């Protein structure tokens, strides 16, 4: 299996055209393609730079020629949840006709869309990408083969992966930056490549302050790591 990550610019996509004109971002929570009507139904999270940006973006989206249905579920400040139905785009048609399939959520902002697309073999992937170039602009950001064992391991341990992801989200911005710089400078190496004084100078704070930030970040991460270890199923 070949997995391709693309930065896609579809000329007939309502979401992409909306982000071209308004400071809004779309993230797909769910999607379903109706092969009979050739329509894509999605539930999308929409985030605007401001409430006005969100309002104007939703207005433009609803009146787009390729938008068949746009229903607002919930809205709060600069974030909204919507359900949409759009006509099949050229890029969608090409990928489906060549046996490709979506492997990750859509993310659309600033006039382009991040696609995660899978193919059963490399030749099919090459042929599809060549056909896509006729009517679409895109950049292949990543391309790699997915082996069965790593895929199965990840699927078996999604709970552990979610726990580690939550650990990262619990870090404050200061803790995240401090931990990243400490690791980059070799603070955790043996012998140490950096001292607390060096880290303090990097952030222009006291030794005590940077030490507290490191310890808080370590506690949050290590607790979640231990929790994740308890749920891991060894597939070796």
PDB file of C-alpha atoms in Angstrom:
ATOM      1  CA  UNK A   1       0.000   0.000   0.000  1.00  0.00           C
ATOM      2  CA  UNK A   2       1.251   3.470  -0.953  1.00  0.00           C
ATOM      3  CA  UNK A   3       0.255   6.491   1.148  1.00  0.00           C
ATOM      4  CA  UNK A   4       0.559   9.933  -0.463  1.00  0.00           C
ATOM      5  CA  UNK A   5       0.210  13.268   1.337  1.00  0.00           C
ATOM      6  CA  UNK A   6      -0.689  16.103  -1.026  1.00  0.00           C
ATOM      7  CA  UNK A   7      -1.205  19.840  -0.826  1.00  0.00           C
ATOM      8  CA  UNK A   8      -4.129  20.068  -3.237  1.00  0.00           C
ATOM      9  CA  UNK A   9      -5.685  23.062  -5.022  1.00  0.00           C
ATOM     10  CA  UNK A  10      -8.965  22.037  -6.645  1.00  0.00           C
ATOM     11  CA  UNK A  11     -10.521  24.661  -8.896  1.00  0.00           C
ATOM     12  CA  UNK A  12     -14.055  23.328  -8.338  1.00  0.00           C
ATOM     13  CA  UNK A  13     -14.003  22.853  -4.550  1.00  0.00           C
ATOM     14  CA  UNK A  14     -16.283  25.171  -2.498  1.00  0.00           C
ATOM     15  CA  UNK A  15     -14.126  24.889   0.609  1.00  0.00           C
ATOM     16  CA  UNK A  16     -10.890  25.832  -1.140  1.00  0.00           C
ATOM     17  CA  UNK A  17     -12.459  28.803  -2.905  1.00  0.00           C
ATOM     18  CA  UNK A  18     -13.956  30.000   0.379  1.00  0.00           C
ATOM     19  CA  UNK A  19     -10.589  29.910   2.160  1.00  0.00           C
ATOM     20  CA  UNK A  20      -9.118  31.846  -0.763  1.00  0.00           C
ATOM     21  CA  UNK A  21     -11.391  34.790   0.033  1.00  0.00           C
ATOM     22  CA  UNK A  22     -11.908  34.509   3.804  1.00  0.00           C
ATOM     23  CA  UNK A  23      -9.780  33.773   6.873  1.00  0.00           C
ATOM     24  CA  UNK A  24     -11.457  30.472   7.717  1.00  0.00           C
ATOM     25  CA  UNK A  25     -10.213  26.907   8.115  1.00  0.00           C
ATOM     26  CA  UNK A  26     -12.170  23.693   7.464  1.00  0.00           C
ATOM     27  CA  UNK A  27     -11.466  20.343   9.085  1.00  0.00           C
ATOM     28  CA  UNK A  28     -13.479  17.259   8.146  1.00  0.00           C
ATOM     29  CA  UNK A  29     -14.839  15.219  11.029  1.00  0.00           C
ATOM     30  CA  UNK A  30     -16.725  12.708   8.847  1.00  0.00           C
ATOM     31  CA  UNK A  31     -17.302  12.127   5.162  1.00  0.00           C
ATOM     32  CA  UNK A  32     -19.344   9.746   3.047  1.00  0.00           C
ATOM     33  CA  UNK A  33     -19.460   9.457  -0.733  1.00  0.00           C
ATOM     34  CA  UNK A  34     -22.744   8.560  -2.443  1.00  0.00           C
ATOM     35  CA  UNK A  35     -21.766   6.709  -5.622  1.00  0.00           C
ATOM     36  CA  UNK A  36     -25.320   6.915  -7.002  1.00  0.00           C
ATOM     37  CA  UNK A  37     -25.654  10.708  -6.827  1.00  0.00           C
ATOM     38  CA  UNK A  38     -21.890  11.345  -7.105  1.00  0.00           C
ATOM     39  CA  UNK A  39     -22.031  13.592  -4.041  1.00  0.00           C
ATOM     40  CA  UNK A  40     -19.785  13.937  -1.000  1.00  0.00           C
ATOM     41  CA  UNK A  41     -21.442  14.457   2.383  1.00  0.00           C
ATOM     42  CA  UNK A  42     -19.240  15.854   5.144  1.00  0.00           C
ATOM     43  CA  UNK A  43     -19.444  17.142   8.675  1.00  0.00           C
ATOM     44  CA  UNK A  44     -16.941  19.948   9.016  1.00  0.00           C
ATOM     45  CA  UNK A  45     -15.500  22.031  11.819  1.00  0.00           C
ATOM     46  CA  UNK A  46     -15.086  25.627  10.634  1.00  0.00           C
ATOM     47  CA  UNK A  47     -12.835  28.100  12.437  1.00  0.00           C
ATOM     48  CA  UNK A  48     -12.574  31.780  11.540  1.00  0.00           C
ATOM     49  CA  UNK A  49      -9.875  34.283  12.418  1.00  0.00           C
ATOM     50  CA  UNK A  50     -12.741  36.276  13.943  1.00  0.00           C
ATOM     51  CA  UNK A  51     -16.502  36.012  14.265  1.00  0.00           C
ATOM     52  CA  UNK A  52     -16.916  38.267  11.219  1.00  0.00           C
ATOM     53  CA  UNK A  53     -14.546  36.049   9.203  1.00  0.00           C
ATOM     54  CA  UNK A  54     -16.591  33.004  10.156  1.00  0.00           C
ATOM     55  CA  UNK A  55     -19.888  34.652   9.202  1.00  0.00           C
ATOM     56  CA  UNK A  56     -18.644  35.881   5.824  1.00  0.00           C
ATOM     57  CA  UNK A  57     -16.971  32.530   5.083  1.00  0.00           C
ATOM     58  CA  UNK A  58     -20.151  30.570   5.814  1.00  0.00           C
ATOM     59  CA  UNK A  59     -22.164  32.950   3.644  1.00  0.00           C
ATOM     60  CA  UNK A  60     -19.799  32.465   0.703  1.00  0.00           C
ATOM     61  CA  UNK A  61     -19.766  28.686   1.176  1.00  0.00           C
ATOM     62  CA  UNK A  62     -23.552  28.419   1.168  1.00  0.00           C
ATOM     63  CA  UNK A  63     -23.883  30.262  -2.147  1.00  0.00           C
ATOM     64  CA  UNK A  64     -21.089  28.418  -4.001  1.00  0.00           C
ATOM     65  CA  UNK A  65     -22.247  26.820  -7.244  1.00  0.00           C
ATOM     66  CA  UNK A  66     -20.857  23.399  -6.307  1.00  0.00           C
ATOM     67  CA  UNK A  67     -22.508  23.420  -2.864  1.00  0.00           C
ATOM     68  CA  UNK A  68     -25.713  21.362  -2.852  1.00  0.00           C
ATOM     69  CA  UNK A  69     -26.487  21.618   0.864  1.00  0.00           C
ATOM     70  CA  UNK A  70     -24.950  23.463   3.806  1.00  0.00           C
ATOM     71  CA  UNK A  71     -26.604  23.034   7.203  1.00  0.00           C
ATOM     72  CA  UNK A  72     -25.402  24.780  10.366  1.00  0.00           C
ATOM     73  CA  UNK A  73     -25.448  22.514  13.432  1.00  0.00           C
ATOM     74  CA  UNK A  74     -23.809  24.699  16.053  1.00  0.00           C
ATOM     75  CA  UNK A  75     -21.916  27.993  16.259  1.00  0.00           C
ATOM     76  CA  UNK A  76     -19.991  29.635  19.083  1.00  0.00           C
ATOM     77  CA  UNK A  77     -17.862  32.766  18.672  1.00  0.00           C
ATOM     78  CA  UNK A  78     -15.500  32.010  15.750  1.00  0.00           C
ATOM     79  CA  UNK A  79     -16.145  28.234  15.484  1.00  0.00           C
ATOM     80  CA  UNK A  80     -19.000  26.361  13.802  1.00  0.00           C
ATOM     81  CA  UNK A  81     -20.022  22.790  13.035  1.00  0.00           C
ATOM     82  CA  UNK A  82     -21.698  22.250   9.666  1.00  0.00           C
ATOM     83  CA  UNK A  83     -23.023  19.435   7.494  1.00  0.00           C
ATOM     84  CA  UNK A  84     -22.451  19.818   3.762  1.00  0.00           C
ATOM     85  CA  UNK A  85     -23.175  18.014   0.525  1.00  0.00           C
ATOM     86  CA  UNK A  86     -21.124  18.935  -2.535  1.00  0.00           C
ATOM     87  CA  UNK A  87     -20.917  17.646  -6.070  1.00  0.00           C
ATOM     88  CA  UNK A  88     -18.048  15.341  -6.919  1.00  0.00           C
ATOM     89  CA  UNK A  89     -14.959  17.363  -7.856  1.00  0.00           C
ATOM     90  CA  UNK A  90     -12.598  16.486 -10.680  1.00  0.00           C
ATOM     91  CA  UNK A  91      -9.869  15.368  -8.281  1.00  0.00           C
ATOM     92  CA  UNK A  92     -12.285  13.177  -6.329  1.00  0.00           C
ATOM     93  CA  UNK A  93     -13.447  11.559  -9.578  1.00  0.00           C
ATOM     94  CA  UNK A  94      -9.908  10.829 -10.745  1.00  0.00           C
ATOM     95  CA  UNK A  95      -8.883   9.266  -7.456  1.00  0.00           C
ATOM     96  CA  UNK A  96     -12.024   7.131  -7.164  1.00  0.00           C
ATOM     97  CA  UNK A  97     -11.864   6.001 -10.806  1.00  0.00           C
ATOM     98  CA  UNK A  98      -8.305   4.803 -10.231  1.00  0.00           C
ATOM     99  CA  UNK A  99      -9.122   2.862  -7.077  1.00  0.00           C
ATOM    100  CA  UNK A 100      -7.603   5.390  -4.664  1.00  0.00           C
ATOM    101  CA  UNK A 101      -9.026   5.946  -1.204  1.00  0.00           C
ATOM    102  CA  UNK A 102      -8.838   8.605   1.502  1.00  0.00           C
ATOM    103  CA  UNK A 103      -6.729   7.597   4.526  1.00  0.00           C
ATOM    104  CA  UNK A 104      -6.907  10.771   6.638  1.00  0.00           C
ATOM    105  CA  UNK A 105      -9.084  13.821   7.371  1.00  0.00           C
ATOM    106  CA  UNK A 106      -9.328  16.788   5.026  1.00  0.00           C
ATOM    107  CA  UNK A 107      -7.769  20.038   6.225  1.00  0.00           C
ATOM    108  CA  UNK A 108      -8.453  23.150   4.139  1.00  0.00           C
ATOM    109  CA  UNK A 109      -7.010  26.623   4.633  1.00  0.00           C
ATOM    110  CA  UNK A 110      -5.479  29.493   2.644  1.00  0.00           C
ATOM    111  CA  UNK A 111      -6.676  28.161  -0.712  1.00  0.00           C
ATOM    112  CA  UNK A 112      -5.323  24.627  -0.482  1.00  0.00           C
ATOM    113  CA  UNK A 113      -6.317  21.284   0.984  1.00  0.00           C
ATOM    114  CA  UNK A 114      -4.256  18.623   2.707  1.00  0.00           C
ATOM    115  CA  UNK A 115      -5.105  15.169   1.359  1.00  0.00           C
ATOM    116  CA  UNK A 116      -4.024  11.773   2.642  1.00  0.00           C
ATOM    117  CA  UNK A 117      -4.629   9.297  -0.191  1.00  0.00           C
ATOM    118  CA  UNK A 118      -3.886   5.578  -0.364  1.00  0.00           C
ATOM    119  CA  UNK A 119      -3.232   3.311  -3.359  1.00  0.00           C
ATOM    120  CA  UNK A 120      -2.779  -0.423  -3.574  1.00  0.00           C
ATOM    121  CA  UNK A 121       0.447  -0.226  -5.587  1.00  0.00           C
ATOM    122  CA  UNK A 122       3.011   2.269  -6.846  1.00  0.00           C
ATOM    123  CA  UNK A 123       2.057   2.041 -10.523  1.00  0.00           C
ATOM    124  CA  UNK A 124      -1.552   2.974  -9.810  1.00  0.00           C
ATOM    125  CA  UNK A 125      -0.347   5.863  -7.649  1.00  0.00           C
ATOM    126  CA  UNK A 126       1.909   7.176 -10.438  1.00  0.00           C
ATOM    127  CA  UNK A 127      -0.850   6.939 -13.064  1.00  0.00           C
ATOM    128  CA  UNK A 128      -3.358   8.705 -10.811  1.00  0.00           C
ATOM    129  CA  UNK A 129      -1.002  11.566  -9.975  1.00  0.00           C
ATOM    130  CA  UNK A 130      -0.269  12.071 -13.676  1.00  0.00           C
ATOM    131  CA  UNK A 131      -4.003  12.239 -14.446  1.00  0.00           C
ATOM    132  CA  UNK A 132      -4.618  14.643 -11.566  1.00  0.00           C
ATOM    133  CA  UNK A 133      -2.134  17.117 -13.040  1.00  0.00           C
ATOM    134  CA  UNK A 134      -4.391  17.742 -16.044  1.00  0.00           C
ATOM    135  CA  UNK A 135      -7.024  19.761 -14.138  1.00  0.00           C
ATOM    136  CA  UNK A 136      -5.564  20.346 -10.670  1.00  0.00           C
ATOM    137  CA  UNK A 137      -2.564  21.911  -8.976  1.00  0.00           C
ATOM    138  CA  UNK A 138      -0.938  19.924  -6.200  1.00  0.00           C
ATOM    139  CA  UNK A 139       2.342  19.199  -4.467  1.00  0.00           C
ATOM    140  CA  UNK A 140       3.277  15.770  -3.136  1.00  0.00           C
ATOM    141  CA  UNK A 141       4.606  16.454   0.363  1.00  0.00           C
ATOM    142  CA  UNK A 142       5.186  12.858   1.434  1.00  0.00           C
ATOM    143  CA  UNK A 143       5.025   9.433  -0.163  1.00  0.00           C
ATOM    144  CA  UNK A 144       5.800   6.161   1.520  1.00  0.00           C
ATOM    145  CA  UNK A 145       4.840   2.518   1.575  1.00  0.00           C
ATOM    146  CA  UNK A 146       2.863   1.199   4.519  1.00  0.00           C
ATOM    147  CA  UNK A 147       3.938  -2.210   5.763  1.00  0.00           C
ATOM    148  CA  UNK A 148       1.354  -4.539   7.262  1.00  0.00           C
ATOM    149  CA  UNK A 149       3.013  -5.091  10.662  1.00  0.00           C
ATOM    150  CA  UNK A 150       3.434  -1.383  11.604  1.00  0.00           C
ATOM    151  CA  UNK A 151      -0.119  -0.640  10.441  1.00  0.00           C
ATOM    152  CA  UNK A 152      -1.534  -3.506  12.503  1.00  0.00           C
ATOM    153  CA  UNK A 153       0.545  -2.441  15.514  1.00  0.00           C
ATOM    154  CA  UNK A 154      -0.800   1.114  15.319  1.00  0.00           C
ATOM    155  CA  UNK A 155      -4.402  -0.062  14.926  1.00  0.00           C
ATOM    156  CA  UNK A 156      -4.049  -2.355  17.937  1.00  0.00           C
ATOM    157  CA  UNK A 157      -2.667   0.461  20.068  1.00  0.00           C
ATOM    158  CA  UNK A 158      -4.798   3.462  19.213  1.00  0.00           C
ATOM    159  CA  UNK A 159      -5.630   3.982  22.896  1.00  0.00           C
ATOM    160  CA  UNK A 160      -1.935   4.316  23.747  1.00  0.00           C
ATOM    161  CA  UNK A 161      -1.409   6.729  20.844  1.00  0.00           C
ATOM    162  CA  UNK A 162      -4.344   8.867  21.990  1.00  0.00           C
ATOM    163  CA  UNK A 163      -2.941   8.931  25.532  1.00  0.00           C
ATOM    164  CA  UNK A 164       0.430  10.218  24.292  1.00  0.00           C
ATOM    165  CA  UNK A 165      -1.304  12.791  22.099  1.00  0.00           C
ATOM    166  CA  UNK A 166      -3.280  14.014  25.103  1.00  0.00           C
ATOM    167  CA  UNK A 167      -0.025  14.352  27.064  1.00  0.00           C
ATOM    168  CA  UNK A 168       1.343  16.706  24.419  1.00  0.00           C
ATOM    169  CA  UNK A 169      -1.872  18.734  24.448  1.00  0.00           C
ATOM    170  CA  UNK A 170      -1.717  19.165  28.222  1.00  0.00           C
ATOM    171  CA  UNK A 171       1.587  21.012  27.998  1.00  0.00           C
ATOM    172  CA  UNK A 172       1.410  24.785  28.145  1.00  0.00           C
ATOM    173  CA  UNK A 173       3.140  26.706  25.365  1.00  0.00           C
ATOM    174  CA  UNK A 174       5.975  27.615  27.751  1.00  0.00           C
ATOM    175  CA  UNK A 175       6.392  24.011  28.865  1.00  0.00           C
ATOM    176  CA  UNK A 176       6.341  22.806  25.270  1.00  0.00           C
ATOM    177  CA  UNK A 177       8.998  25.287  24.172  1.00  0.00           C
ATOM    178  CA  UNK A 178      11.173  24.617  27.215  1.00  0.00           C
ATOM    179  CA  UNK A 179      11.037  20.851  26.721  1.00  0.00           C
ATOM    180  CA  UNK A 180      11.795  21.158  22.998  1.00  0.00           C
ATOM    181  CA  UNK A 181      14.811  23.423  23.525  1.00  0.00           C
ATOM    182  CA  UNK A 182      16.106  21.306  26.417  1.00  0.00           C
ATOM    183  CA  UNK A 183      15.996  18.179  24.239  1.00  0.00           C
ATOM    184  CA  UNK A 184      17.557  19.987  21.271  1.00  0.00           C
ATOM    185  CA  UNK A 185      20.403  21.404  23.376  1.00  0.00           C
ATOM    186  CA  UNK A 186      21.156  18.032  24.997  1.00  0.00           C
ATOM    187  CA  UNK A 187      19.947  18.796  28.526  1.00  0.00           C
ATOM    188  CA  UNK A 188      18.715  15.207  28.939  1.00  0.00           C
ATOM    189  CA  UNK A 189      21.885  13.627  27.524  1.00  0.00           C
ATOM    190  CA  UNK A 190      24.500  11.901  29.663  1.00  0.00           C
ATOM    191  CA  UNK A 191      26.732  13.806  30.103  1.00  0.00           C
ATOM    192  CA  UNK A 192      24.516  16.884  29.714  1.00  0.00           C
ATOM    193  CA  UNK A 193      24.970  18.982  26.602  1.00  0.00           C
ATOM    194  CA  UNK A 194      23.317  21.962  28.289  1.00  0.00           C
ATOM    195  CA  UNK A 195      22.863  23.236  31.839  1.00  0.00           C
ATOM    196  CA  UNK A 196      19.941  24.954  33.540  1.00  0.00           C
ATOM    197  CA  UNK A 197      21.877  28.212  33.266  1.00  0.00           C
ATOM    198  CA  UNK A 198      22.149  27.789  29.493  1.00  0.00           C
ATOM    199  CA  UNK A 199      18.411  27.092  29.215  1.00  0.00           C
ATOM    200  CA  UNK A 200      17.641  30.055  31.480  1.00  0.00           C
ATOM    201  CA  UNK A 201      19.709  32.307  29.213  1.00  0.00           C
ATOM    202  CA  UNK A 202      17.868  30.930  26.179  1.00  0.00           C
ATOM    203  CA  UNK A 203      14.498  32.020  27.605  1.00  0.00           C
ATOM    204  CA  UNK A 204      15.772  35.022  29.571  1.00  0.00           C
ATOM    205  CA  UNK A 205      14.404  33.692  32.889  1.00  0.00           C
ATOM    206  CA  UNK A 206      15.937  32.514  36.161  1.00  0.00           C
ATOM    207  CA  UNK A 207      17.412  29.052  36.714  1.00  0.00           C
ATOM    208  CA  UNK A 208      14.567  28.332  39.127  1.00  0.00           C
ATOM    209  CA  UNK A 209      11.900  29.269  36.601  1.00  0.00           C
ATOM    210  CA  UNK A 210      13.314  27.130  33.800  1.00  0.00           C
ATOM    211  CA  UNK A 211      13.831  24.201  36.220  1.00  0.00           C
ATOM    212  CA  UNK A 212      10.157  24.369  37.263  1.00  0.00           C
ATOM    213  CA  UNK A 213       9.024  24.433  33.631  1.00  0.00           C
ATOM    214  CA  UNK A 214      11.128  21.383  32.796  1.00  0.00           C
ATOM    215  CA  UNK A 215       9.914  19.443  35.838  1.00  0.00           C
ATOM    216  CA  UNK A 216       6.259  20.267  35.199  1.00  0.00           C
ATOM    217  CA  UNK A 217       6.568  19.179  31.571  1.00  0.00           C
ATOM    218  CA  UNK A 218       8.348  15.962  32.569  1.00  0.00           C
ATOM    219  CA  UNK A 219       5.651  15.081  35.111  1.00  0.00           C
ATOM    220  CA  UNK A 220       2.839  15.575  32.602  1.00  0.00           C
ATOM    221  CA  UNK A 221       4.574  13.582  29.866  1.00  0.00           C
ATOM    222  CA  UNK A 222       5.861  10.730  32.048  1.00  0.00           C
ATOM    223  CA  UNK A 223       2.496  10.145  33.729  1.00  0.00           C
ATOM    224  CA  UNK A 224       0.834   9.705  30.348  1.00  0.00           C
ATOM    225  CA  UNK A 225       3.701   7.540  29.067  1.00  0.00           C
ATOM    226  CA  UNK A 226       3.230   5.173  32.017  1.00  0.00           C
ATOM    227  CA  UNK A 227      -0.540   5.122  31.370  1.00  0.00           C
ATOM    228  CA  UNK A 228       0.110   4.333  27.685  1.00  0.00           C
ATOM    229  CA  UNK A 229       2.532   1.527  28.550  1.00  0.00           C
ATOM    230  CA  UNK A 230      -0.217  -0.231  30.490  1.00  0.00           C
ATOM    231  CA  UNK A 231      -2.472  -0.350  27.415  1.00  0.00           C
ATOM    232  CA  UNK A 232       0.064  -1.362  24.751  1.00  0.00           C
ATOM    233  CA  UNK A 233      -0.489  -4.743  23.158  1.00  0.00           C
ATOM    234  CA  UNK A 234       2.812  -6.230  22.008  1.00  0.00           C
ATOM    235  CA  UNK A 235       2.336  -7.585  18.473  1.00  0.00           C
ATOM    236  CA  UNK A 236       5.887  -8.758  17.970  1.00  0.00           C
TER     237      UNK A 236
END
